[in-house]
XYZ file of C-alpha atoms in Angstrom:
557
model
C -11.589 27.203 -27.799
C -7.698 27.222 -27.664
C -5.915 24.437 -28.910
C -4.528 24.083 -25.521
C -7.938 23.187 -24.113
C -8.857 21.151 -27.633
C -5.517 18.945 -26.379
C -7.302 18.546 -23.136
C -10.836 17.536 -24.189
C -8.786 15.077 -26.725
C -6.921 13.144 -24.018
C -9.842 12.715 -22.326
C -11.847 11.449 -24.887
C -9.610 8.921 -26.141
C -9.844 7.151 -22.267
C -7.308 9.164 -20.166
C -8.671 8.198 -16.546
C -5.992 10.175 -14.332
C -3.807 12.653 -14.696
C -1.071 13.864 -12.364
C 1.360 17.412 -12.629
C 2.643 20.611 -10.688
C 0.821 23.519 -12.696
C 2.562 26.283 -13.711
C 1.282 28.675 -16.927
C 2.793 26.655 -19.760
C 0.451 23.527 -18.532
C -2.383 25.742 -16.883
C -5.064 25.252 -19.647
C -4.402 21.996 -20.752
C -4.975 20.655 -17.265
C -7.986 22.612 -16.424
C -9.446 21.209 -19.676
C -8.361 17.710 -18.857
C -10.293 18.320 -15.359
C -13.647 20.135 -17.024
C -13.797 16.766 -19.522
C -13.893 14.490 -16.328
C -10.250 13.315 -15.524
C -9.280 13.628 -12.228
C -6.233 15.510 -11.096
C -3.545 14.789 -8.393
C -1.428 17.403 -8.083
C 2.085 16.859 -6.875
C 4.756 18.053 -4.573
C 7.152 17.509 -7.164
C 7.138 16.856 -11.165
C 9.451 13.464 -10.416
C 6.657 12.425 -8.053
C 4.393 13.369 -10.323
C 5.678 11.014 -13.293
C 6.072 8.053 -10.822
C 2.926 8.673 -9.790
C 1.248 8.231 -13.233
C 3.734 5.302 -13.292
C 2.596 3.264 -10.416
C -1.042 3.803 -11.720
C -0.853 2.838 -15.380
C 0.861 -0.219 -13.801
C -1.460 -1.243 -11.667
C -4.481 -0.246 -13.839
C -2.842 -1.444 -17.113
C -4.445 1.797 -18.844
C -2.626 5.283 -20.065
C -1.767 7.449 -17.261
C -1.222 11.150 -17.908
C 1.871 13.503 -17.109
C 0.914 17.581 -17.146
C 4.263 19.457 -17.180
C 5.268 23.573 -17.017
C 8.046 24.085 -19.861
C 11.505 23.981 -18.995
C 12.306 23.055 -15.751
C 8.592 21.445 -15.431
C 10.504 18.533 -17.732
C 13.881 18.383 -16.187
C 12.698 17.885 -12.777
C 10.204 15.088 -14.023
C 12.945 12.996 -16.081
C 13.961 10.531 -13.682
C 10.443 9.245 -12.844
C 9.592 9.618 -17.083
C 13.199 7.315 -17.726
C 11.944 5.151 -14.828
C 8.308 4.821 -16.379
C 10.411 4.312 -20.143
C 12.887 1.451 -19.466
C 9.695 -0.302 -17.900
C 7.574 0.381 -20.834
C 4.797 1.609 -18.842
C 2.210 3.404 -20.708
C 2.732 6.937 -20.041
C 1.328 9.991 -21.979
C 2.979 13.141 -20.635
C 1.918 16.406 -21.729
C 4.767 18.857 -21.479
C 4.632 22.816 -22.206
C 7.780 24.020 -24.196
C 8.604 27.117 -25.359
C 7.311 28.694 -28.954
C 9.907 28.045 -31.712
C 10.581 31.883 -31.640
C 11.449 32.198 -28.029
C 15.388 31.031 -28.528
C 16.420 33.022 -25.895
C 13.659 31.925 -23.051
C 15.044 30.657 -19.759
C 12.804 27.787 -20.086
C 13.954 27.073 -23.900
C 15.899 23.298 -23.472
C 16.128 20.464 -26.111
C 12.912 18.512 -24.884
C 12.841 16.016 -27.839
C 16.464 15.032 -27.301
C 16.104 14.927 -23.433
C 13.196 13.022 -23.578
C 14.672 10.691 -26.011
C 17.779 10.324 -24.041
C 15.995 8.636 -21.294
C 14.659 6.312 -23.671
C 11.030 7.915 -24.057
C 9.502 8.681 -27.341
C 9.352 12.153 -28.468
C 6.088 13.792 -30.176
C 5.149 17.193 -30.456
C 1.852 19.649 -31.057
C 3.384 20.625 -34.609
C 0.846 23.129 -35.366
C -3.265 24.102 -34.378
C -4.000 22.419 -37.729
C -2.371 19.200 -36.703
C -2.815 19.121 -33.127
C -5.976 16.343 -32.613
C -3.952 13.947 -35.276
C -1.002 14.389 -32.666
C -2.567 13.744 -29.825
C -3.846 10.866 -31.501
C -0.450 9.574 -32.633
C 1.221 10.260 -29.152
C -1.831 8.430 -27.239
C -1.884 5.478 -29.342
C 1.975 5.081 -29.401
C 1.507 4.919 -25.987
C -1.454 2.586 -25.228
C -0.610 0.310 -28.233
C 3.082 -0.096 -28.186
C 2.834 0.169 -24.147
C 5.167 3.281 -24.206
C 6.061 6.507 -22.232
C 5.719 9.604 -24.682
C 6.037 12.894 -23.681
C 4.176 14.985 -26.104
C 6.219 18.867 -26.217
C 3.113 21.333 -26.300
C 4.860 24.752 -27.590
C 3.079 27.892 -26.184
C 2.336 29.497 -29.265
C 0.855 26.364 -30.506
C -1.805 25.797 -27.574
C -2.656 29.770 -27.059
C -3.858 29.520 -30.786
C -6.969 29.042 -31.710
C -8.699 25.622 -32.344
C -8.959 25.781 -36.102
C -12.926 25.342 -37.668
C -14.087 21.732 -36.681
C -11.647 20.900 -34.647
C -13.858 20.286 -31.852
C -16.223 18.251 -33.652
C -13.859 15.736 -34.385
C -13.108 15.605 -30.572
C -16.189 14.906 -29.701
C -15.793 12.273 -32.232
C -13.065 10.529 -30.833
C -13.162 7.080 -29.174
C -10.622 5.187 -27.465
C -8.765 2.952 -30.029
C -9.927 -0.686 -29.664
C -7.504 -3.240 -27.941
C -5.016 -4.814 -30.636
C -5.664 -8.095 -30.804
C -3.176 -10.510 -29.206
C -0.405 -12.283 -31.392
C -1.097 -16.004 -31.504
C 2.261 -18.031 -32.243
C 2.980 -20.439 -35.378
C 1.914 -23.949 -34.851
C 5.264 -25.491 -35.479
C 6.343 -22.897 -32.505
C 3.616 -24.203 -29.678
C 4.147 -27.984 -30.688
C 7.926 -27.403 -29.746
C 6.756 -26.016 -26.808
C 4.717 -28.653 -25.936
C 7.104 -31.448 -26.758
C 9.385 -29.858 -24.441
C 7.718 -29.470 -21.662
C 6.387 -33.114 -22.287
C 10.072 -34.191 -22.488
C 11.209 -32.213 -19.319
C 11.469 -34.109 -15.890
C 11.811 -30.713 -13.676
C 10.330 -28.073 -15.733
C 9.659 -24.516 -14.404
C 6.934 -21.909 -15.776
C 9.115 -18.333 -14.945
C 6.077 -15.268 -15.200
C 7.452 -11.675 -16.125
C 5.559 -8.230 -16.858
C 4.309 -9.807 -20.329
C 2.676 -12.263 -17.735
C 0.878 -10.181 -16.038
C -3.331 -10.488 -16.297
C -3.099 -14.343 -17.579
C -2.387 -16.018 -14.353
C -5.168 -18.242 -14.762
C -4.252 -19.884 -17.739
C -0.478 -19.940 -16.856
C -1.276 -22.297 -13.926
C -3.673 -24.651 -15.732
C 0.130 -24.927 -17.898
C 1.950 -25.646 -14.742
C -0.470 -28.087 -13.482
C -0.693 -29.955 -17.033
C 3.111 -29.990 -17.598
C 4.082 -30.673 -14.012
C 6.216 -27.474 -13.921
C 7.039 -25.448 -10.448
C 5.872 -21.329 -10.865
C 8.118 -18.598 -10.293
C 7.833 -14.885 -11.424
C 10.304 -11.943 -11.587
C 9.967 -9.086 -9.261
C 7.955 -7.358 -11.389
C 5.103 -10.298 -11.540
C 5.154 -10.726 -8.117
C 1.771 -12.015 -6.618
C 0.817 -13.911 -10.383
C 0.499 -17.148 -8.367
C 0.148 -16.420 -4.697
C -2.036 -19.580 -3.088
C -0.624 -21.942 -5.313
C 0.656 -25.326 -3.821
C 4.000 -24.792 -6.394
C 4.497 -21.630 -6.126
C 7.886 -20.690 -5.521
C 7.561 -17.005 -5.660
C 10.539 -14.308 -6.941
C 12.849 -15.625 -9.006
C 16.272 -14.071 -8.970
C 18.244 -11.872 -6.285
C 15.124 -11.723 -4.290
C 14.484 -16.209 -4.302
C 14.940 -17.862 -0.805
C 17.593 -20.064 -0.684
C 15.030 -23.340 -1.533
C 13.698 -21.205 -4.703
C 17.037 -20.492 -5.717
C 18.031 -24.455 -5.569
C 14.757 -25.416 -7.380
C 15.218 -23.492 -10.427
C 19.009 -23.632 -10.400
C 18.048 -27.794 -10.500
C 15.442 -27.492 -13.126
C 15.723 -29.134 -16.523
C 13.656 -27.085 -18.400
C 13.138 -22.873 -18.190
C 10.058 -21.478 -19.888
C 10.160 -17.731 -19.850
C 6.616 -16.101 -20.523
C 7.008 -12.650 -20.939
C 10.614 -12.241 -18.710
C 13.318 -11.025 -20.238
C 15.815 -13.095 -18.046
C 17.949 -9.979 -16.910
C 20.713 -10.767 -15.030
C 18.917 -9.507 -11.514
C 16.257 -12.353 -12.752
C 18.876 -15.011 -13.699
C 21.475 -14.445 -10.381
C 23.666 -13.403 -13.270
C 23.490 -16.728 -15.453
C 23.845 -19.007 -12.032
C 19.943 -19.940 -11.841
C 20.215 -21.477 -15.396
C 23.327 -23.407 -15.355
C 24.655 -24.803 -18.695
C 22.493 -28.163 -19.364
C 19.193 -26.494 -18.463
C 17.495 -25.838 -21.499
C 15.619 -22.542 -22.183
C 12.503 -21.422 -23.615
C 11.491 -17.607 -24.014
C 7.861 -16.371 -24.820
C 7.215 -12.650 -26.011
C 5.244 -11.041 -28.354
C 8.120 -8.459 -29.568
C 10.803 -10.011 -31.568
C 13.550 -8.158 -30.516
C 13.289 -9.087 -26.313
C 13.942 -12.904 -27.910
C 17.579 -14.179 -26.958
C 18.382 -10.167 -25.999
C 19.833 -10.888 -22.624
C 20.984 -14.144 -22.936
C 21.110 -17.153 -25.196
C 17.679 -19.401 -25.697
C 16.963 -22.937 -27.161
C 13.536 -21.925 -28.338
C 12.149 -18.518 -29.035
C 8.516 -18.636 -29.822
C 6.949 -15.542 -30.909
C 3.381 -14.519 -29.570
C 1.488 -13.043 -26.477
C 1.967 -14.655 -23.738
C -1.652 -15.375 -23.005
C -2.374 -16.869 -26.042
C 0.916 -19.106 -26.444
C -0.026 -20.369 -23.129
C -3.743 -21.253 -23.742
C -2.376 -23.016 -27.325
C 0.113 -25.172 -25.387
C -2.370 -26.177 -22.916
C -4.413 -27.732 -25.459
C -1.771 -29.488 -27.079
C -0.645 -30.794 -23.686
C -4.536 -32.154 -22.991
C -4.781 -33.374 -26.328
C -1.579 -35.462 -25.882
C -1.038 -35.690 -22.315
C 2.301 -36.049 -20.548
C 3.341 -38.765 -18.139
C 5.022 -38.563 -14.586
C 4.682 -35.553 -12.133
C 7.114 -33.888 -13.328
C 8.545 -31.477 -10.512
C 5.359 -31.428 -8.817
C 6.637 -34.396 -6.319
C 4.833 -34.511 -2.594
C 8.513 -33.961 -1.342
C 8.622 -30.709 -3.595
C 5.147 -29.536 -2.557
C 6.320 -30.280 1.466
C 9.444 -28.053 0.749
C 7.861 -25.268 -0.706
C 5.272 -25.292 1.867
C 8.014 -25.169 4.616
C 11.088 -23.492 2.993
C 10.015 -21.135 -0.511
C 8.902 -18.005 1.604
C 11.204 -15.406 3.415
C 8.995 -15.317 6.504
C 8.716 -19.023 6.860
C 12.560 -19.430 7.627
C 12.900 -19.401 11.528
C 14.451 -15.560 12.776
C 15.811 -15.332 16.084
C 13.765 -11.905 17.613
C 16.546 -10.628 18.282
C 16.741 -6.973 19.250
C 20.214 -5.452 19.296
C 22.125 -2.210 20.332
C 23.932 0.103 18.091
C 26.526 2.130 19.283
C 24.699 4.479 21.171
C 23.135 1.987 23.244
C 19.815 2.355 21.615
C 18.005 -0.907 20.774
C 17.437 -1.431 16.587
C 14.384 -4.218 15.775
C 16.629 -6.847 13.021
C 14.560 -5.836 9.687
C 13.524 -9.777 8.852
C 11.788 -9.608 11.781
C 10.272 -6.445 11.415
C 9.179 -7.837 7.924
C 7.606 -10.627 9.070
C 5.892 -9.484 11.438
C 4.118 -6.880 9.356
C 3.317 -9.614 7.263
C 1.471 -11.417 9.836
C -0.479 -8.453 10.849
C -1.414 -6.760 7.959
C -4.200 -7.773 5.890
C -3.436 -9.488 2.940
C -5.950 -7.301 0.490
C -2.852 -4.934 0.176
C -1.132 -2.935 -2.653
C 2.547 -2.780 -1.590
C 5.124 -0.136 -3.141
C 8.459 -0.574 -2.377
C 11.668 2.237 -2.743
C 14.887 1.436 -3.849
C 17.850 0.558 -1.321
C 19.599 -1.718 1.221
C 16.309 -2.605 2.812
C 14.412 -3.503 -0.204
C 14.828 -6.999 -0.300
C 12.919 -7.575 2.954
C 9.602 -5.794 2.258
C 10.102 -7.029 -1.536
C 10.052 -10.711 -0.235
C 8.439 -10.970 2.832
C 5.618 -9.212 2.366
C 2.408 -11.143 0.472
C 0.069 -10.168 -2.203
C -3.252 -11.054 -3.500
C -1.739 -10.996 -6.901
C 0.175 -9.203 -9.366
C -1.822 -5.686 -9.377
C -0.787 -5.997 -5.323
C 3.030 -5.097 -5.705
C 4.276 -1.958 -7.488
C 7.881 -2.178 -8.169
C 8.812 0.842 -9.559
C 12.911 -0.339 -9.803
C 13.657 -0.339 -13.663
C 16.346 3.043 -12.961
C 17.249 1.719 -9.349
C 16.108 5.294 -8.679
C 16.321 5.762 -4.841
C 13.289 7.896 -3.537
C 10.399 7.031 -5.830
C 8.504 5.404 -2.938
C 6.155 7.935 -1.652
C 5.210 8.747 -5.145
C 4.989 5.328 -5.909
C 2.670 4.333 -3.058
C 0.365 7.365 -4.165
C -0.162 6.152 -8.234
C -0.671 2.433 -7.005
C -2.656 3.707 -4.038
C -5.145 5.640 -6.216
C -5.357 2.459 -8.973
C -6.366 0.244 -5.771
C -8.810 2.259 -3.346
C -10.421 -1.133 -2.034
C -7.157 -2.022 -1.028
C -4.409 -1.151 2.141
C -1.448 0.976 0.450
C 1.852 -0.229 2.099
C 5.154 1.253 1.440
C 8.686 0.130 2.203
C 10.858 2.460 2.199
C 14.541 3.588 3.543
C 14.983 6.527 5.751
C 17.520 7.910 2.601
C 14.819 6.958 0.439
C 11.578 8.730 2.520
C 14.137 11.815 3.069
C 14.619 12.191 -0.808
C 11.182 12.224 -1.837
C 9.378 13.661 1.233
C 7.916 15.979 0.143
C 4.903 13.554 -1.709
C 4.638 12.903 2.261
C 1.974 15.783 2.060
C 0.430 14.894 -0.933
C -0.376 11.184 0.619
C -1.785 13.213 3.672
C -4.048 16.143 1.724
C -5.285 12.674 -0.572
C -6.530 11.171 2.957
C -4.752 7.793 2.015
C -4.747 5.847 4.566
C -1.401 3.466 3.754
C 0.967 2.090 6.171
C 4.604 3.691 4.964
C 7.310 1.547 6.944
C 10.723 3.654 7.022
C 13.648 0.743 7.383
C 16.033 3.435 8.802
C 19.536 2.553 9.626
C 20.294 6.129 9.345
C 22.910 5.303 6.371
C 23.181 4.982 2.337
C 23.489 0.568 3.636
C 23.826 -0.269 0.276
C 27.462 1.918 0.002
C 28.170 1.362 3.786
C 27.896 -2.699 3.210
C 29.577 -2.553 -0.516
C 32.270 -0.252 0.320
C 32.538 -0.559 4.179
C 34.059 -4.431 4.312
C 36.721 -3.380 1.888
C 37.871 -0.916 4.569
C 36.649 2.150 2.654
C 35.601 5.297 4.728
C 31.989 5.681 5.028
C 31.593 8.550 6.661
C 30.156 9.959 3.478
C 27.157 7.967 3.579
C 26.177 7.819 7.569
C 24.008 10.361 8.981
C 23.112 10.945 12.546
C 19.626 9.012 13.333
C 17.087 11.762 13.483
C 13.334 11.485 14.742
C 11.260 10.982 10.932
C 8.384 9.905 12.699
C 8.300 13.626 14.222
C 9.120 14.734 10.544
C 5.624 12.792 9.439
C 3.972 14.195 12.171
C 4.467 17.586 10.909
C 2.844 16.736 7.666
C -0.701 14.924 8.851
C 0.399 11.744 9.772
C 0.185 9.636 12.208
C 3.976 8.586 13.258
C 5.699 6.464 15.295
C 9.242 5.006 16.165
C 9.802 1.279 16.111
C 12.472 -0.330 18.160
C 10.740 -3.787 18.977
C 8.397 -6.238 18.196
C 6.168 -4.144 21.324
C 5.952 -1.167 19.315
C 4.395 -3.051 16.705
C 1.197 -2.488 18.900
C 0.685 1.354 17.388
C 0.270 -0.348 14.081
C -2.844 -3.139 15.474
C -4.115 -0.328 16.830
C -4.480 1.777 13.493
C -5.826 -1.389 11.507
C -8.550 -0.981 14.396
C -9.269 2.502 13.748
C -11.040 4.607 11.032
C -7.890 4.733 9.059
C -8.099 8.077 8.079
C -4.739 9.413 8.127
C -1.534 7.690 6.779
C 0.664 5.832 9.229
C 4.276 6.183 9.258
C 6.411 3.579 11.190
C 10.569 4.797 11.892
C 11.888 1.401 12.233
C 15.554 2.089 13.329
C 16.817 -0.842 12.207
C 19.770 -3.151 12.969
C 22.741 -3.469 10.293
C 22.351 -6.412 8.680
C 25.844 -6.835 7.057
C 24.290 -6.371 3.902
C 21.418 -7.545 2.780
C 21.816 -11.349 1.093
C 19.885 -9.911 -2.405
C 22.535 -6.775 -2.151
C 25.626 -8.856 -2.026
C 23.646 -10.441 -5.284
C 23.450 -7.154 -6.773
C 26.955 -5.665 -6.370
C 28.391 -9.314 -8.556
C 27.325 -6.701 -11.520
C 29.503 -3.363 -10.568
């Protein structure tokens, strides 16, 4: 056995349920291992789809995903989707080939620790055959235990070696690593807590990723305290059916969300880091509004902007101790949790709810463009709601990001941490493969589709049957609506409107252009069918001036 397959057998045995990669021969062996030990394989288009890929999934699951990489280039091309997977502390192992220490003068020889590194992923290396199980062990636990992306540089000489004498009994040894156990907070931190959100007349529970998985317990808090429940982007779907819900807080809020929490007296953060996308840049928590933040890693307390209380401890747990305490010593009053507020959020807290004209209008060529709120809302309304969306970066992201519903948190894949445009297909293919029960739906931008089409294939040769929505106002409309009203020339950044759907067709799938409401009929008409084969909507959409959570954004540049 070669130490290249002994790396294989290792990953596998320590609870590696997918893996994703292009193969070339540096990562040849240690992926046909990985598949002989049981893991199943996607293989890419692309190593950047690839990475997002095992991205999406490990957020979605909540478990390692794996990364197999060629040497060289094999890394390069997968660094956006590994800094994407790294500034959203996704737990990512990737296993990259590299070059042997003697080879100074390969093609494929780059600096992989201080690449990897620079994109804010931790770098580990196969130091030697003798070492190699105690470094895949180091890598995967740094990884499922500190909830990190580490790439793990496999040199060539290293993995053709030989598996040195009992090696491969202490793979078969191997177990995955038991769960840490979560952080509970200090007393003295939980009766603050308490007393605060006894004290507060309009308080407001705000869910982030360290929220995710303790829904449950976070609105038995809400109820008990009298606190409205909001969520980043990122925790989208924590709360969906709840009577106070008021869904994404931040650039993403309707307008009534946006006055709620900008009017609230007290902010509990569980597990957000209040980034300024989050906060509308400091004007959702006005000065008087007091602050609370809850995480169980010291140093995201206070690191974005100042806090009253910091309290120390995993979300989960801080939540269930404060619940008590509020039971114990109940509070008095409704809080924010008014009939008026409940009638308002019923009415006025979603996107789709607020009345759209259908208006249909005519660009310059005289062809008709469907306006894109009411292209979102009307997907809403007719797909079902057991759906795992994906959304790409862009103009258009806003409307598929806030019109479209969830089940709940594991239902919305937001893989926007780089504001990386074209991650979308790849996307839609990690979260698609974490959630088989469910519809994959993708939102995408026809910039967005065009830069990573070529997962467009991989989607097809899977057989996923997802809905991929192209919001295509044949433009960069982020640049044409940040630059454009200034009286900058755009030119760079419009394109002539070309026929994707006939693009899709060419790859498997099922394709259509949308200019209407009435075209909306191809897609009833798929939900009817066997849904065998993705398909792909080109919604030529109207300019909409720039979208309200884009004129948001650009306050930052």
């Amino acid at each position: 056995m070669s130490v290249a397959e002994l790396v294989g057998r290792a990953v596998a045995k320590l609870g590696a349920d997918r893996a994703f990669g292009v193969v070339g021969s540096g990562n040849f062996d240690v992926t046909n291992a990985l598949v002989e030990a049981g893991v199943p394989f996607t293989a890419a288009r692309h190593e950047g789809g690839a990475a997002t890929m095992a991205d999406a999934h490990a957020r979605t699951t909540g478990r390692v995903a794996v990364v197999t990489l060629h040497q060289g280039c094999g890394l390069t091309n997968a660094l956006t989707g590994i800094a994407e997977a790294a500034k959203s502390r996704t737990p990512v192992l990737v296993l990259a080939a590299d070059v042997a220490g003697y080879q100074v003068r390969s093609n494929f020889r780059v600096d992989a620790d201080a690449l990897v590194a620079a994109v804010g992923a931790v770098p580990e290396r196969l130091h030697s055959p003798a070492s190699a199980v105690d470094d895949v062990v180091r890598a995967w636990r740094t990884a499922s235990e500190q909830r990190r992306t580490v790439v793990l540089s496999m040199p060539l000489d290293v993995q053709a070696a030989p598996a040195p004498e009992g090696a491969a009994a202490r793979v078969e040894a191997l177990v995955p690593p038991p769960a840490a156990v979560p952080a509970r907070p200090a007393q003295s931190a939980v009766d603050a807590l308490a007393a605060a959100l006894r004290d507060a007349q309009r308080p407001v529970l705000l869910a982030g990723r360290g929220a995710r998985g303790h829904g449950e317990v976070l609105r038995a808090l809400g109820e008990a305290s009298g606190a409205l429940l909001a969520t980043t982007a990122v925790a989208k779907g924590l709360f969906t059916g709840d009577d106070f819900d008021l869904g994404i807080c931040g650039g993403f809020a309707s307008d009534l969300t946006a006055e709620l929490v900008a009017g609230a007296d007290l902010v509990v953060a569980l597990g957000a880091s209040l980034t300024q996308w989050t906060t509308r840049h400091g004007r959702l928590l006005p000065d008087g509004v007091r602050v609370v933040q809850v995480d169980r890693e010291v140093e995201q307390l206070g690191v974005q902007r100042a806090i009253d209380l910091p309290v120390l401890g995993d979300v989960g747990e801080t939540a269930a101790a404060v619940l008590s305490a509020l039971r114990a010593a109940p509070r008095t009053g409704l809080g924010y949790r008014t009939a008026e507020v409940r009638a308002a959020i019923a009415e006025r807290a979603r996107w789709a709810d607020v009345p759209v004209l259908d208006e249909v209008t005519q660009d310059d060529d005289g062809h008709a463009r469907i306006d894109p709120r009411v292209l979102s809302r009307e997907l809403d309304r007719r797909l079902p709601l057991e759906r795992v969306l994906a959304t790409d970066s862009g103009n258009f992201m806003g409307y598929p990001s806030a019109y479209l519903s969830v089940p709940d948190e594991q239902g919305f894949c937001f893989t926007q941490s780089f504001q990386c445009v074209g991650l979308g297909l790849a996307t839609l293919v990690g979260a698609a493969l974490a959630s088989p029960d469910r519809l994959p739906v993708l939102g995408t931008g026809d910039g967005g589709f065009l830069m990573g089409a070529s997962e467009l294939e991989t989607v097809v040769r899977l057989g996923i049957g997802a809905v991929i929505v192209i919001y295509d106002d044949a433009a960069y409309g982020a640049e044409v609506h940040h630059f454009g009203p200034a009286g900058a020339d755009t030119t760079q950044v419009r394109f002539p409107d070309i026929d994707l759907a006939a693009l899709a067709r060419g790859a498997g799938a099922e394709a259509h252009v949308v200019r209407s409401v009435a075209d909306l009929k191809v897609l009833d008409d798929w939900l009817a069918g066997p849904r065998d084969v993705p398909l792909v909507l080109d919604a030529k959409v109207a300019e909409d001036g720039g979208s309200w959570w884009l004129a948001e954004a650009f306050r930052a540049h």
